[in-house]
PDB file of N, CA and C and ligand atoms in Angstrom:
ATOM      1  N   UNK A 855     -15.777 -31.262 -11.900  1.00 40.00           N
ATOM      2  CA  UNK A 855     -15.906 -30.065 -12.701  1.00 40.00           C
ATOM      3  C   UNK A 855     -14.622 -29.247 -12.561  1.00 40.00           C
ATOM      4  N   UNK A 856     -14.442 -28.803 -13.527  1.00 46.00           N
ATOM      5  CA  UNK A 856     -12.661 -28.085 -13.689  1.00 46.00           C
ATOM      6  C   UNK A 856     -13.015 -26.974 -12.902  1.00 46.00           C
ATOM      7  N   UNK A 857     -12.114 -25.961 -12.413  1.00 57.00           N
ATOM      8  CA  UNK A 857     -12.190 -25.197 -11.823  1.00 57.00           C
ATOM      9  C   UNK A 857     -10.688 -23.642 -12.094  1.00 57.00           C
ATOM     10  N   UNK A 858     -11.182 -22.760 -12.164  1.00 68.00           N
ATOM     11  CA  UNK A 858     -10.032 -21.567 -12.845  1.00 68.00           C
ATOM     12  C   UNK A 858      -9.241 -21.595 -11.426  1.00 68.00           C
ATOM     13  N   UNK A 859      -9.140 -21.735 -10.184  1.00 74.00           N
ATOM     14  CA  UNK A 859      -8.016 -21.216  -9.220  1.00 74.00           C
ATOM     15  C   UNK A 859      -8.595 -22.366  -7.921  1.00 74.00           C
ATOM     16  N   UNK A 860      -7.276 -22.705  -7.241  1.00 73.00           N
ATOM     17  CA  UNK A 860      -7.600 -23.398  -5.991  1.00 73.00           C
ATOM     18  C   UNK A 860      -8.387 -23.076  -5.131  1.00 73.00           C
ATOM     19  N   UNK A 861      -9.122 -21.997  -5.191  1.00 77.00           N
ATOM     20  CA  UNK A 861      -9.563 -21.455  -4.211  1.00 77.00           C
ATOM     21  C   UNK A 861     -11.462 -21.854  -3.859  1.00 77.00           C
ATOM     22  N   UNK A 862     -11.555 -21.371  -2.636  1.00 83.00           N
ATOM     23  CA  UNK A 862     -13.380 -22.635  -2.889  1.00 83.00           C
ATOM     24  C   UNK A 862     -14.617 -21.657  -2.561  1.00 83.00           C
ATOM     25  N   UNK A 863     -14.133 -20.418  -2.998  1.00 91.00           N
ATOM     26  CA  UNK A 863     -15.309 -19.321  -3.330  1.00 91.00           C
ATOM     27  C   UNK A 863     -15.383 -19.328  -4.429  1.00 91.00           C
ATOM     28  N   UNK A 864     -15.856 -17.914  -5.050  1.00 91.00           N
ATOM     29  CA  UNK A 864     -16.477 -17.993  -6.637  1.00 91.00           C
ATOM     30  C   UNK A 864     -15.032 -17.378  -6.700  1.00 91.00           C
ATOM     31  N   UNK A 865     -14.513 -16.280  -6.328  1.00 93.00           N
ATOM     32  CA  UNK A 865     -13.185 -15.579  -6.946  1.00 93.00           C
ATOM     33  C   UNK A 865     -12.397 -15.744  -5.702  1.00 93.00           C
ATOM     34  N   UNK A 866     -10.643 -15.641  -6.625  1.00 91.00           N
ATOM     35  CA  UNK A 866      -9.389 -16.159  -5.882  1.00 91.00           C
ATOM     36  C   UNK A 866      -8.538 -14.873  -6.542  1.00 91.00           C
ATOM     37  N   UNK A 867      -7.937 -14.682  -5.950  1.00 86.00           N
ATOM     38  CA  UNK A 867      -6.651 -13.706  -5.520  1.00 86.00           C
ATOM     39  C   UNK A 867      -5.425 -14.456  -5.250  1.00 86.00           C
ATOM     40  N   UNK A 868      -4.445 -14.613  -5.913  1.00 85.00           N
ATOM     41  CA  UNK A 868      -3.520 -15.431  -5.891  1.00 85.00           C
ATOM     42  C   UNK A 868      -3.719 -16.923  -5.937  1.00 85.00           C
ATOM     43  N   UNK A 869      -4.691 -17.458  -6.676  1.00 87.00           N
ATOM     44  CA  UNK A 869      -5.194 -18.776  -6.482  1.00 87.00           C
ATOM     45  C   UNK A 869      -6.047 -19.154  -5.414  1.00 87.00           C
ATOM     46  N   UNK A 870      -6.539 -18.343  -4.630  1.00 91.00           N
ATOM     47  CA  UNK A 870      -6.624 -18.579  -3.193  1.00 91.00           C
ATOM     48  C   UNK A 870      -8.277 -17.634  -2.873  1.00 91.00           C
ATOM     49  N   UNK A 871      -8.970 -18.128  -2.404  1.00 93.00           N
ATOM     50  CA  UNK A 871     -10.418 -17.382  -1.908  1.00 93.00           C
ATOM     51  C   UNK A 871     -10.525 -17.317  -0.944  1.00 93.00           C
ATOM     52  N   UNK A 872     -11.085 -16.185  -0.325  1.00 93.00           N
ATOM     53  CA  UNK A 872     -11.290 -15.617   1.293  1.00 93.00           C
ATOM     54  C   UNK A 872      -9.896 -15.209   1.472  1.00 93.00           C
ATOM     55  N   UNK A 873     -10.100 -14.973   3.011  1.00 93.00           N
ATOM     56  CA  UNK A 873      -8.934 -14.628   3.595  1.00 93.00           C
ATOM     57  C   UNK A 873      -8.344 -15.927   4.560  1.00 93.00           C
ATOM     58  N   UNK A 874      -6.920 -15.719   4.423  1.00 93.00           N
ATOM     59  CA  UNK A 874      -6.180 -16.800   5.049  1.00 93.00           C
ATOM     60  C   UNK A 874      -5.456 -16.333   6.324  1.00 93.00           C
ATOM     61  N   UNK A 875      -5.184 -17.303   6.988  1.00 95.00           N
ATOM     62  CA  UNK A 875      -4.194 -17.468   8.361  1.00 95.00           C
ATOM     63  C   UNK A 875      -2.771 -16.579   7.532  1.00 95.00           C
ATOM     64  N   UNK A 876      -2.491 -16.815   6.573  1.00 96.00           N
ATOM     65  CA  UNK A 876      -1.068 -16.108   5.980  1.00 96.00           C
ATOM     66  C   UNK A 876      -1.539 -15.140   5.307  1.00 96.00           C
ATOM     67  N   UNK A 877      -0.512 -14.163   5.265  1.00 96.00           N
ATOM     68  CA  UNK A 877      -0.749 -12.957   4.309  1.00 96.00           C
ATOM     69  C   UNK A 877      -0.041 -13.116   3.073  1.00 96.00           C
ATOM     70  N   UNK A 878      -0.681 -12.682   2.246  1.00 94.00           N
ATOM     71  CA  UNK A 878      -0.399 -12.113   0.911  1.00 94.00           C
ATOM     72  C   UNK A 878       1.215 -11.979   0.588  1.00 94.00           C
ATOM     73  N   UNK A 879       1.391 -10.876   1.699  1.00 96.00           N
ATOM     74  CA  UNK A 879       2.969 -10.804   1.722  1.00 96.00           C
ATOM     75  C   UNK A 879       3.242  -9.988   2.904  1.00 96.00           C
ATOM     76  N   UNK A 880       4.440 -10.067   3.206  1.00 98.00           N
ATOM     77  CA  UNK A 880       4.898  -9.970   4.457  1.00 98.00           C
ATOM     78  C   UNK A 880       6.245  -8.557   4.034  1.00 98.00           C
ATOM     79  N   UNK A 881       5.950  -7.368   4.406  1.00 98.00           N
ATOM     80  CA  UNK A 881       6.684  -6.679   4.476  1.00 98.00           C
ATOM     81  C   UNK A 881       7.784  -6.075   5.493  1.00 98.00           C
ATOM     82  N   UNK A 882       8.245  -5.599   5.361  1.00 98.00           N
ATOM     83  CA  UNK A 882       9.332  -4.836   6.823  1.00 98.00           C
ATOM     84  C   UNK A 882       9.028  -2.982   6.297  1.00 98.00           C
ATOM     85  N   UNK A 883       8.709  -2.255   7.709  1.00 98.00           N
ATOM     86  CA  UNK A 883       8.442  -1.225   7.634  1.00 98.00           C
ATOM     87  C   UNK A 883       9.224  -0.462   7.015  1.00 98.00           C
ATOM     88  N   UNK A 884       9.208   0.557   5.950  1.00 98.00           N
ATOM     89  CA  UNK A 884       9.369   1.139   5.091  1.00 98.00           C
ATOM     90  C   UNK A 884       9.929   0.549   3.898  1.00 98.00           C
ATOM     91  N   UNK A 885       9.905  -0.755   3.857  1.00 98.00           N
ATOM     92  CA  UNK A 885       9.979  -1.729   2.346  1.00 98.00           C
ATOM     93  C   UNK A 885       9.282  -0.932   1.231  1.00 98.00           C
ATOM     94  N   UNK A 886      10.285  -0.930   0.084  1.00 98.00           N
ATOM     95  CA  UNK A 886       9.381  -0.642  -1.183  1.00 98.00           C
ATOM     96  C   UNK A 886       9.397  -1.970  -1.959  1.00 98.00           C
ATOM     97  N   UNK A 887       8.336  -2.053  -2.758  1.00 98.00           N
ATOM     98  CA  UNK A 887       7.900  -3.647  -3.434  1.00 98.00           C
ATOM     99  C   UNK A 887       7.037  -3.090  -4.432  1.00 98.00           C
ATOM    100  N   UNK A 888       7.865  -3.927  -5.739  1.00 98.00           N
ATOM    101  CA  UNK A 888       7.029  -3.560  -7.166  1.00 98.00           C
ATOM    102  C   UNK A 888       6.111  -5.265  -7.041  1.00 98.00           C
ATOM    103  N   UNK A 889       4.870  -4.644  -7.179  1.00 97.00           N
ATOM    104  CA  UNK A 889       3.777  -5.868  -7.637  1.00 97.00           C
ATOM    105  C   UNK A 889       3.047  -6.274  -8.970  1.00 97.00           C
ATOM    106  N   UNK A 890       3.135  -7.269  -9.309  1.00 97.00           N
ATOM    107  CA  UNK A 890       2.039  -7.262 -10.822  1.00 97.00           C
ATOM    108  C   UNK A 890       0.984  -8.008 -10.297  1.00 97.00           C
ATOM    109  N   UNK A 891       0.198  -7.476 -10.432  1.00 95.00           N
ATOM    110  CA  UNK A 891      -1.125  -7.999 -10.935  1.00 95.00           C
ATOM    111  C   UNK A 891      -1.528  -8.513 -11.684  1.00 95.00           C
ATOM    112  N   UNK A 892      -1.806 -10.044 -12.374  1.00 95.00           N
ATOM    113  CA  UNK A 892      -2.081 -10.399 -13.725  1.00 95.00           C
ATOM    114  C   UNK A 892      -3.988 -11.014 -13.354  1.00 95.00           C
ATOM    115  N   UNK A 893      -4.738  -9.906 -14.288  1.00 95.00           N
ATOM    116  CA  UNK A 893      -5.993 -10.806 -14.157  1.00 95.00           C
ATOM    117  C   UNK A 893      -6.218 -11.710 -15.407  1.00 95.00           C
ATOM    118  N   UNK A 894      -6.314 -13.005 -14.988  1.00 91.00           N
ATOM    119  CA  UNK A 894      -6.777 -14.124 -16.437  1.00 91.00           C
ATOM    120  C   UNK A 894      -8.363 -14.009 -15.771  1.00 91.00           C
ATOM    121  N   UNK A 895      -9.518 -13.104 -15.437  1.00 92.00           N
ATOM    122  CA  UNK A 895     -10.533 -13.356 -15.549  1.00 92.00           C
ATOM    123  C   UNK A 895     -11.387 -12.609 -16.591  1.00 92.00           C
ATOM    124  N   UNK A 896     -12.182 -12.498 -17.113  1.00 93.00           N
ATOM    125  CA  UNK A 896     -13.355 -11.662 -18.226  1.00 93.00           C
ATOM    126  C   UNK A 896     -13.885 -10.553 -17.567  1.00 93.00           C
ATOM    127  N   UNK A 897     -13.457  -9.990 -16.515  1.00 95.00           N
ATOM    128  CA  UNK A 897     -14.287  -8.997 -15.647  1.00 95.00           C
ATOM    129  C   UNK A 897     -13.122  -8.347 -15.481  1.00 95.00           C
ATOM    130  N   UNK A 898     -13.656  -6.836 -15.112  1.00 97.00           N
ATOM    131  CA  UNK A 898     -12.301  -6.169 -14.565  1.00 97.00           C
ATOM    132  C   UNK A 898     -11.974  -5.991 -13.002  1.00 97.00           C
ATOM    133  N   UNK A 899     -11.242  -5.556 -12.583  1.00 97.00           N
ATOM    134  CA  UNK A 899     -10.958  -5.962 -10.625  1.00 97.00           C
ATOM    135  C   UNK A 899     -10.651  -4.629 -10.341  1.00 97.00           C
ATOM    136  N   UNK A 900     -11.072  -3.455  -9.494  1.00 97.00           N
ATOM    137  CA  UNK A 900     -10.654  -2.633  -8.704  1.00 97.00           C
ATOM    138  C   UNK A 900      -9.814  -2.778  -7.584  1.00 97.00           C
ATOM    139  N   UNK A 901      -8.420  -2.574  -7.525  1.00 97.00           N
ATOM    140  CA  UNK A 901      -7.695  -3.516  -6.510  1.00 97.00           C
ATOM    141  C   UNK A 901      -7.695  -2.442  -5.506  1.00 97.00           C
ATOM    142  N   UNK A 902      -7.733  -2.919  -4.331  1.00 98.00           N
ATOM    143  CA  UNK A 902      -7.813  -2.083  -3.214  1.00 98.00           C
ATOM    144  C   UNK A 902      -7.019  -1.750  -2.303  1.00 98.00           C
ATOM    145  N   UNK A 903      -6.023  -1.022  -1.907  1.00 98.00           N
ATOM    146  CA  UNK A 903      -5.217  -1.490  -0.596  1.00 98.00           C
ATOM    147  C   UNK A 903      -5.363  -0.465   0.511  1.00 98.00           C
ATOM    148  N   UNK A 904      -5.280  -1.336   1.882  1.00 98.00           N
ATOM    149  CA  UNK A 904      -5.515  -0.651   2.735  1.00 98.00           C
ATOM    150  C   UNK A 904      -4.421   0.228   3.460  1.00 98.00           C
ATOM    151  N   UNK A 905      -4.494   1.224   4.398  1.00 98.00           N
ATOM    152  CA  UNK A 905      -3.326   1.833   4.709  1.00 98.00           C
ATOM    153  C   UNK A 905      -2.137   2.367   4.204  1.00 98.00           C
ATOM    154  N   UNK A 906      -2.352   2.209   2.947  1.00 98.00           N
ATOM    155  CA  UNK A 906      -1.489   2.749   2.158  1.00 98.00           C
ATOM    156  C   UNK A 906      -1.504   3.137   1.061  1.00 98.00           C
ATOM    157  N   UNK A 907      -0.862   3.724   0.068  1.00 98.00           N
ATOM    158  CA  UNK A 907      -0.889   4.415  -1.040  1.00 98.00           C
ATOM    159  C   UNK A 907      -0.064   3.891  -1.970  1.00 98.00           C
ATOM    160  N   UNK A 908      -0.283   3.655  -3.617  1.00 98.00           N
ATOM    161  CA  UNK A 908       0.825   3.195  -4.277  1.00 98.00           C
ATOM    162  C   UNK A 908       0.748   3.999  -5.851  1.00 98.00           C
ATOM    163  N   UNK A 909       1.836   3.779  -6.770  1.00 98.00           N
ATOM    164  CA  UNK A 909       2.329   4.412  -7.837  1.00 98.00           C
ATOM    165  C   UNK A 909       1.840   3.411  -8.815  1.00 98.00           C
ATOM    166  N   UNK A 910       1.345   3.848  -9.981  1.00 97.00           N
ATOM    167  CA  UNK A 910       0.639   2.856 -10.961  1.00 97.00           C
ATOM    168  C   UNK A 910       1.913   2.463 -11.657  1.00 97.00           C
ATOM    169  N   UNK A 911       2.853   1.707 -12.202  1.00 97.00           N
ATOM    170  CA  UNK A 911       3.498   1.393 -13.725  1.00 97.00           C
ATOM    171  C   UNK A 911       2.314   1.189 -14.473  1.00 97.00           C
ATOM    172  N   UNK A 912       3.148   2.335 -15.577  1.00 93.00           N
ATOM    173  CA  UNK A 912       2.084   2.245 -16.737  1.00 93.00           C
ATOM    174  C   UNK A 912       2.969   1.162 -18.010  1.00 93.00           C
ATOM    175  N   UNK A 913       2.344   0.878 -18.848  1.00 90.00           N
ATOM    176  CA  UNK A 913       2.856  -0.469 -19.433  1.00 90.00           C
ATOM    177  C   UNK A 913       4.226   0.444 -20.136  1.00 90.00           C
ATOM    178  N   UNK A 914       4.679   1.489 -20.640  1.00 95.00           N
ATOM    179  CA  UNK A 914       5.898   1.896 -20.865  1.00 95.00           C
ATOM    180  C   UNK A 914       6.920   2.185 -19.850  1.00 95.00           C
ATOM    181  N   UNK A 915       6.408   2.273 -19.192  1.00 95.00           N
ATOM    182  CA  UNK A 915       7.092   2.068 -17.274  1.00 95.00           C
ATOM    183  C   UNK A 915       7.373   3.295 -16.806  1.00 95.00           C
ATOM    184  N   UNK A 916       6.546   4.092 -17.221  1.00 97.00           N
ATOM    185  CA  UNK A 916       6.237   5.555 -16.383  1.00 97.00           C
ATOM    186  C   UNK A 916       5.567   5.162 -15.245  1.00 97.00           C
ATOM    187  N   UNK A 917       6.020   6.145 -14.312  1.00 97.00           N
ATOM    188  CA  UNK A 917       5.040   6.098 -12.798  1.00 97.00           C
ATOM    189  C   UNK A 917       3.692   7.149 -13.073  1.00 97.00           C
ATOM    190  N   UNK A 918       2.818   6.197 -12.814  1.00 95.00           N
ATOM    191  CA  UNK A 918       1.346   6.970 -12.970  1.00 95.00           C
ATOM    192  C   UNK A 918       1.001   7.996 -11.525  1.00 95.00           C
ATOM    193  N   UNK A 919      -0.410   8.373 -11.374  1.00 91.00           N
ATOM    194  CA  UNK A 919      -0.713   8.723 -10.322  1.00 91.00           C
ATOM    195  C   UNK A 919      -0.409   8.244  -8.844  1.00 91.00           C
ATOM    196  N   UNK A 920      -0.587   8.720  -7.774  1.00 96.00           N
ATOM    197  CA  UNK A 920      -0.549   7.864  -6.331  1.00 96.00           C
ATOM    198  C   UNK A 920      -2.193   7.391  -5.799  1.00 96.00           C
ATOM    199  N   UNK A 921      -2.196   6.238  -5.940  1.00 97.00           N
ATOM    200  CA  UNK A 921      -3.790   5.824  -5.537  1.00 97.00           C
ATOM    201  C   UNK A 921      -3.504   4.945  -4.284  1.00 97.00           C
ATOM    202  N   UNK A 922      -4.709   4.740  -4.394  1.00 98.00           N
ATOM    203  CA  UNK A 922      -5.034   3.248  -3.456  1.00 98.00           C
ATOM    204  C   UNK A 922      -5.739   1.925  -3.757  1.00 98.00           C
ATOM    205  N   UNK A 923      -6.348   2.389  -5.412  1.00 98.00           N
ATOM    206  CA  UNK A 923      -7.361   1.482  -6.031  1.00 98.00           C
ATOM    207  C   UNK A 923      -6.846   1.564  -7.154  1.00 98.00           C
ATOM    208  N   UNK A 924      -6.528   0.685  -7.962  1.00 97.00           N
ATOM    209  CA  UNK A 924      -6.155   0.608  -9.683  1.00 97.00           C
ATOM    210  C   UNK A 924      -7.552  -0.163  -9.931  1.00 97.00           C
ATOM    211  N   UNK A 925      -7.865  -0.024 -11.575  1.00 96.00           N
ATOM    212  CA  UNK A 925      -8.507  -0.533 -12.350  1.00 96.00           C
ATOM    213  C   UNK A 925      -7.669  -1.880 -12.618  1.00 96.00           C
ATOM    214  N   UNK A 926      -7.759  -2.948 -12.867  1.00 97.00           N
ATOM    215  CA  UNK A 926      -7.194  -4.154 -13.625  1.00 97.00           C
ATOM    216  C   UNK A 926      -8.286  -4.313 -14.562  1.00 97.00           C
ATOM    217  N   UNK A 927      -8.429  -4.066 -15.676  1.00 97.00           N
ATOM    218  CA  UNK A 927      -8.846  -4.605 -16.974  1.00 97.00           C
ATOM    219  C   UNK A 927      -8.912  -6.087 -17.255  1.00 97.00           C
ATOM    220  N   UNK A 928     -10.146  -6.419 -17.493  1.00 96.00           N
ATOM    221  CA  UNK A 928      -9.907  -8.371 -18.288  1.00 96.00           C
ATOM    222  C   UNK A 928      -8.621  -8.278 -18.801  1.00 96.00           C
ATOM    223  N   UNK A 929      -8.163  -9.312 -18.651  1.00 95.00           N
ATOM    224  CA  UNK A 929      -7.252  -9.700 -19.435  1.00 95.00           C
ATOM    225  C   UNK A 929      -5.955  -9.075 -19.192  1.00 95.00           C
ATOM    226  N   UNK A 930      -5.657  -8.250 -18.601  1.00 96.00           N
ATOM    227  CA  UNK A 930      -4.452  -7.249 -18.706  1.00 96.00           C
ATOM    228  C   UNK A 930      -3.819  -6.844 -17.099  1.00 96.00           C
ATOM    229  N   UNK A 931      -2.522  -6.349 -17.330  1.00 96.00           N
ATOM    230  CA  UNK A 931      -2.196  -6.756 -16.109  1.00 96.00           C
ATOM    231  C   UNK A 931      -1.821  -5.302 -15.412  1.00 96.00           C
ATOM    232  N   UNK A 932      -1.252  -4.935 -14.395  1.00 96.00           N
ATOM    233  CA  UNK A 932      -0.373  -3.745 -13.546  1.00 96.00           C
ATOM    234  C   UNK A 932       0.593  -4.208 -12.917  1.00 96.00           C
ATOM    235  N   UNK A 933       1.316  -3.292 -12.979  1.00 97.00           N
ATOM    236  CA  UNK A 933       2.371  -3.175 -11.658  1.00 97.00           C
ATOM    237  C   UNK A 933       1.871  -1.585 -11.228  1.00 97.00           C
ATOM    238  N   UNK A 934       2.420  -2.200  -9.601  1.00 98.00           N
ATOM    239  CA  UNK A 934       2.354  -0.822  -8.820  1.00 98.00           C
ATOM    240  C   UNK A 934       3.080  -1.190  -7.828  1.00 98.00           C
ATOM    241  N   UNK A 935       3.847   0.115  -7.740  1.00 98.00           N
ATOM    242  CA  UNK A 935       5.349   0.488  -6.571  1.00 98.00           C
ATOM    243  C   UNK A 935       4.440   0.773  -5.175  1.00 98.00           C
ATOM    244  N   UNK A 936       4.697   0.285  -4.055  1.00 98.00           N
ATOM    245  CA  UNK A 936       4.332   0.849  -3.101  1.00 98.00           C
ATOM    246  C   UNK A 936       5.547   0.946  -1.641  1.00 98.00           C
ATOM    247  N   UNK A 937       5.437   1.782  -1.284  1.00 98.00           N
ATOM    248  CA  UNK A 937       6.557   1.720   0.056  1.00 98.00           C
ATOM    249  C   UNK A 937       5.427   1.261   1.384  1.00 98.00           C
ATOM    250  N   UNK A 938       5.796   0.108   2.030  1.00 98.00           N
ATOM    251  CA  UNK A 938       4.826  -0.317   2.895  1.00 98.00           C
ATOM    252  C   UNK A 938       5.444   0.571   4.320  1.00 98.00           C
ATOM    253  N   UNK A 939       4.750   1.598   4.782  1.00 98.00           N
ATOM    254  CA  UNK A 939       5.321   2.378   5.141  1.00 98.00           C
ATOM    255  C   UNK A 939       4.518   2.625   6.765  1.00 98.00           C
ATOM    256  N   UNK A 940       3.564   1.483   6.489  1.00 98.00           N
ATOM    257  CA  UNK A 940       2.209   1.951   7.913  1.00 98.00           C
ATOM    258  C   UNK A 940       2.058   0.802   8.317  1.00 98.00           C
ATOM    259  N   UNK A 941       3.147   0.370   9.453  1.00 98.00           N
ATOM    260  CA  UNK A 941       2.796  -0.930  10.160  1.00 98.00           C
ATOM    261  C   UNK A 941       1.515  -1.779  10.476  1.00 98.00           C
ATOM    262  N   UNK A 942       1.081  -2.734  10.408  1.00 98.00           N
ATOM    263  CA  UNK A 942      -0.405  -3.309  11.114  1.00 98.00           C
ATOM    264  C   UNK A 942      -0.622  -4.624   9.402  1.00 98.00           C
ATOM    265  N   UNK A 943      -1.640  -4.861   9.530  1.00 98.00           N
ATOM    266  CA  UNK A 943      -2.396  -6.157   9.031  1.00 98.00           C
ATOM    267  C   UNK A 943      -3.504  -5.132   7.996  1.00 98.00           C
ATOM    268  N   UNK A 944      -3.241  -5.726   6.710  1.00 98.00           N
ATOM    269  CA  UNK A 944      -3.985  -4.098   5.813  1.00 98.00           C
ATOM    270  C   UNK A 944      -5.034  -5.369   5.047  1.00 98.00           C
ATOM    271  N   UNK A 945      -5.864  -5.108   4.501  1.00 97.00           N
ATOM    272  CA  UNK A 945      -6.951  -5.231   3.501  1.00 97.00           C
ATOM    273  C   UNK A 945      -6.340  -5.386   2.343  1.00 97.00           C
ATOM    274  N   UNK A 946      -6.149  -6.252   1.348  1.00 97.00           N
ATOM    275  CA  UNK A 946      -6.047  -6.163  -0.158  1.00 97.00           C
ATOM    276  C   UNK A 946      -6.983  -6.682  -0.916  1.00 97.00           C
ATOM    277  N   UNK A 947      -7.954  -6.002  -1.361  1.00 97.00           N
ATOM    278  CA  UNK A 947      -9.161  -6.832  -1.755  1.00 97.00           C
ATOM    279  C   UNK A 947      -9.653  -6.369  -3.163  1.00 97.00           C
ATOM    280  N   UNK A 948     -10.839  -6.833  -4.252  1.00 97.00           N
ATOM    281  CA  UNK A 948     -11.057  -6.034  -4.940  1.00 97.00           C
ATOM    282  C   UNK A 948     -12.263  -4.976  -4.152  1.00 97.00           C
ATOM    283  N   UNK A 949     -12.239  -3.858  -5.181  1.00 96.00           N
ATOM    284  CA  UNK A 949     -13.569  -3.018  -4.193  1.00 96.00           C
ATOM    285  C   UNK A 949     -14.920  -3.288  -5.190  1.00 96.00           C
ATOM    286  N   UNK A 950     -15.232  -4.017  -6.272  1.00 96.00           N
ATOM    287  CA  UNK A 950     -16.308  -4.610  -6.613  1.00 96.00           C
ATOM    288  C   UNK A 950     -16.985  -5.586  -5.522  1.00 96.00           C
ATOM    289  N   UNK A 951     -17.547  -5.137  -4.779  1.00 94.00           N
ATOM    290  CA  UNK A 951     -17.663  -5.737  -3.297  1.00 94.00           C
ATOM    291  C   UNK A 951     -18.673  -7.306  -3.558  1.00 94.00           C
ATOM    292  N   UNK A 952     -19.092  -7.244  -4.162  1.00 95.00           N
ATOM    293  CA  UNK A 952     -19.543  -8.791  -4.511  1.00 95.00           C
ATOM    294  C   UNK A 952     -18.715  -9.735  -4.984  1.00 95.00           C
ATOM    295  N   UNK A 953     -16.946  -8.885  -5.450  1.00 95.00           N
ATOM    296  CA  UNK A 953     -16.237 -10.017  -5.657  1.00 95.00           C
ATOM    297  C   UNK A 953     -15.439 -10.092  -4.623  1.00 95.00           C
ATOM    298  N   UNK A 954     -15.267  -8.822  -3.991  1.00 95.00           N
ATOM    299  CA  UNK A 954     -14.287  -9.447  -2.513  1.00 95.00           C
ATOM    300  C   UNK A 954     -15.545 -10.032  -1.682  1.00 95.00           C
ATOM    301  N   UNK A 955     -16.913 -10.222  -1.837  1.00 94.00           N
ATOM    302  CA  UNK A 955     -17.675 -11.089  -0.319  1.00 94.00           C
ATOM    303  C   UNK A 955     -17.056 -12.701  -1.302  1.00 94.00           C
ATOM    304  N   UNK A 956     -17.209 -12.757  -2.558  1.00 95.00           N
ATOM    305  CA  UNK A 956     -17.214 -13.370  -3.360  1.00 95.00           C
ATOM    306  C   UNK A 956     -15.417 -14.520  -3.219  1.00 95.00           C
ATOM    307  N   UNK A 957     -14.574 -13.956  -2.453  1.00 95.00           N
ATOM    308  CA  UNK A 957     -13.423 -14.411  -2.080  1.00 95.00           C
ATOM    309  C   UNK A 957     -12.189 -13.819  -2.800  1.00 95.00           C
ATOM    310  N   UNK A 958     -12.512 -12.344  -3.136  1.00 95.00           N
ATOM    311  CA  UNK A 958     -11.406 -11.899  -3.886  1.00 95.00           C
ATOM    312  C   UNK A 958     -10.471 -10.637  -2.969  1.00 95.00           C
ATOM    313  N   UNK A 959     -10.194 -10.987  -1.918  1.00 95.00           N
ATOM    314  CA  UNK A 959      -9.929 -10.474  -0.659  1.00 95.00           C
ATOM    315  C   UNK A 959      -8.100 -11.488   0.126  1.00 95.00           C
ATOM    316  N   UNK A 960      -7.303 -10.626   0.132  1.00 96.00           N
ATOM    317  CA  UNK A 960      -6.686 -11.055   1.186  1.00 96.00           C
ATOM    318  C   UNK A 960      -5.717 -10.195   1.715  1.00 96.00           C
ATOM    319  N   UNK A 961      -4.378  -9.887   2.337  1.00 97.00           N
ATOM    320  CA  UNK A 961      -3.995  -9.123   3.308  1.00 97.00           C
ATOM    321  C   UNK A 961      -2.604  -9.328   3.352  1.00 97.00           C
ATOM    322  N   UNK A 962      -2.004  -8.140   3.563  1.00 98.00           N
ATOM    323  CA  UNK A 962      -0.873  -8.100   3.914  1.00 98.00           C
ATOM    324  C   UNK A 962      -0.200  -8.101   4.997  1.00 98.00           C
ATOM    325  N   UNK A 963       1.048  -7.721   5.454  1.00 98.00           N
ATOM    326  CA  UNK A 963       1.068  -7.750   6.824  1.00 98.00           C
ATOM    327  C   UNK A 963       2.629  -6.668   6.713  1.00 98.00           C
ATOM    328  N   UNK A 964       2.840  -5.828   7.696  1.00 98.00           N
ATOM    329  CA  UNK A 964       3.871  -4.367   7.473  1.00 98.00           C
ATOM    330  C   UNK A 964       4.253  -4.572   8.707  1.00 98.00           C
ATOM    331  N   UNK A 965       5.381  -4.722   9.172  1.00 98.00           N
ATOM    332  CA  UNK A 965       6.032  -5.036  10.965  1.00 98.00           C
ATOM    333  C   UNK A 965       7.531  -4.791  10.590  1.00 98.00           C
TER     334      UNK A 965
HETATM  335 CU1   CU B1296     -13.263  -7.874  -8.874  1.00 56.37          CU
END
């Protein structure tokens, strides 16, 4: 049976379900890093991050509010600026919490 992402829960985050031995991405303390987000799923994703705070790009490339949770829309994507600025092992998950138990969960790492 075909399957939308490598991953061997119901939902994947970078191709990938659950959380892994590797992080997401690997920052150096006070790194700034523009991210996109692209969701190809029919649902929308509340993205979550832990310990830190980030700047929405809005699709004309204004800086939006400072959150910690964006909306991702079906189909449509974000960027968001963040300065990884709070050392430790953070949470990146969605906060629709049946899709992060669901494997839409994984982590960064700030050192
Ligand atoms: Cu979700």
């Amino acid at each position: 049976m075909a399957r939308r992402h490598g991953g061997d829960n119901i939902w994947a985050f970078n191709n990938v379900s659950d959380l892994q031995a590797e992080p997401f991405g690997s920052f150096k303390r006070g790194e700034t890093a523009r991210i996109t987000m692209v969701n190809d799923t029919a649902f929308p994703h509340g993205m979550h991050l832990h310990g830190h705070h980030f700047i929405e790009v809005g699709a004309d490339g204004t800086f939006g509010d400072l959150r910690d949770t964006t909306l991702v829309a079906a189909g449509e994507s974000r960027d968001i600026i963040c300065v990884f600025d709070n050392p430790g092992q953070w949470m990146f998950h969605c906060h629709m919490l049946s899709h992060a138990v669901g494997g839409m969960q994984t982590w960064v790492n700030v050192a």
